[in-house]
């Protein structure tokens, strides 16, 4: 199995930027042989996912 890049179709430029960064990290991880290295790859991918998730929260309706 090889990493397959999936492009975002979001209208939000920030969403596309976060998603693109995650795709880049996935490609680099795959090229490195998919190491089970939670201290390096796990941390980088986890932080990128957390930042993307935080941004996605800005698209949720606020409860007023």
Short mmCIF file of C-alpha atoms in Angstrom, two decimals:
data_model
loop_
_atom_site.label_atom_id
_atom_site.label_comp_id
_atom_site.label_asym_id
_atom_site.label_seq_id
_atom_site.Cartn_x
_atom_site.Cartn_y
_atom_site.Cartn_z
CA UNK A 1 0.00 0.00 0.00
CA UNK A 2 1.31 3.43 -0.96
CA UNK A 3 0.20 6.82 0.31
CA UNK A 4 -2.38 8.32 -2.01
CA UNK A 5 -2.78 12.07 -1.88
CA UNK A 6 -6.38 13.26 -1.62
CA UNK A 7 -7.00 16.91 -2.41
CA UNK A 8 -9.49 18.98 -0.45
CA UNK A 9 -12.48 20.46 -2.23
CA UNK A 10 -13.27 22.84 0.63
CA UNK A 11 -14.15 26.42 -0.24
CA UNK A 12 -12.19 27.54 2.85
CA UNK A 13 -8.60 28.43 2.01
CA UNK A 14 -7.43 27.67 5.56
CA UNK A 15 -9.04 24.21 5.48
CA UNK A 16 -7.24 23.46 2.22
CA UNK A 17 -3.92 24.64 3.71
CA UNK A 18 -4.28 22.48 6.84
CA UNK A 19 -5.34 19.49 4.73
CA UNK A 20 -2.44 19.99 2.33
CA UNK A 21 0.01 20.00 5.25
CA UNK A 22 -1.45 16.70 6.49
CA UNK A 23 -1.12 15.25 3.00
CA UNK A 24 2.52 16.38 2.83
CA UNK A 25 3.25 14.74 6.20
CA UNK A 26 1.58 11.53 5.02
CA UNK A 27 3.71 11.45 1.89
CA UNK A 28 6.89 12.05 3.89
CA UNK A 29 5.95 9.35 6.42
CA UNK A 30 5.27 6.90 3.60
CA UNK A 31 8.57 7.77 1.88
CA UNK A 32 10.38 7.15 5.20
CA UNK A 33 9.00 3.59 5.23
CA UNK A 34 6.08 4.30 7.57
CA UNK A 35 8.13 4.08 10.76
CA UNK A 36 6.30 3.32 14.01
CA UNK A 37 7.86 6.31 15.74
CA UNK A 38 5.35 8.03 18.04
CA UNK A 39 7.93 10.48 19.36
CA UNK A 40 8.65 11.98 15.94
CA UNK A 41 6.05 11.11 13.31
CA UNK A 42 3.25 10.53 15.78
CA UNK A 43 3.84 13.89 17.41
CA UNK A 44 4.07 15.78 14.09
CA UNK A 45 0.98 14.18 12.59
CA UNK A 46 -0.92 14.46 15.89
CA UNK A 47 -0.15 18.18 16.20
CA UNK A 48 -1.17 18.80 12.59
CA UNK A 49 -4.44 16.92 13.15
CA UNK A 50 -5.12 18.88 16.35
CA UNK A 51 -4.54 22.20 14.60
CA UNK A 52 -6.80 21.19 11.71
CA UNK A 53 -9.51 19.99 14.12
CA UNK A 54 -9.33 23.27 16.04
CA UNK A 55 -9.80 25.19 12.80
CA UNK A 56 -12.71 22.96 11.76
CA UNK A 57 -14.41 23.99 15.00
CA UNK A 58 -14.63 27.53 13.64
CA UNK A 59 -17.06 26.23 11.02
CA UNK A 60 -19.49 24.82 13.57
CA UNK A 61 -22.54 26.89 14.43
CA UNK A 62 -22.20 28.65 17.77
CA UNK A 63 -24.75 27.90 20.47
CA UNK A 64 -26.03 31.27 21.68
#
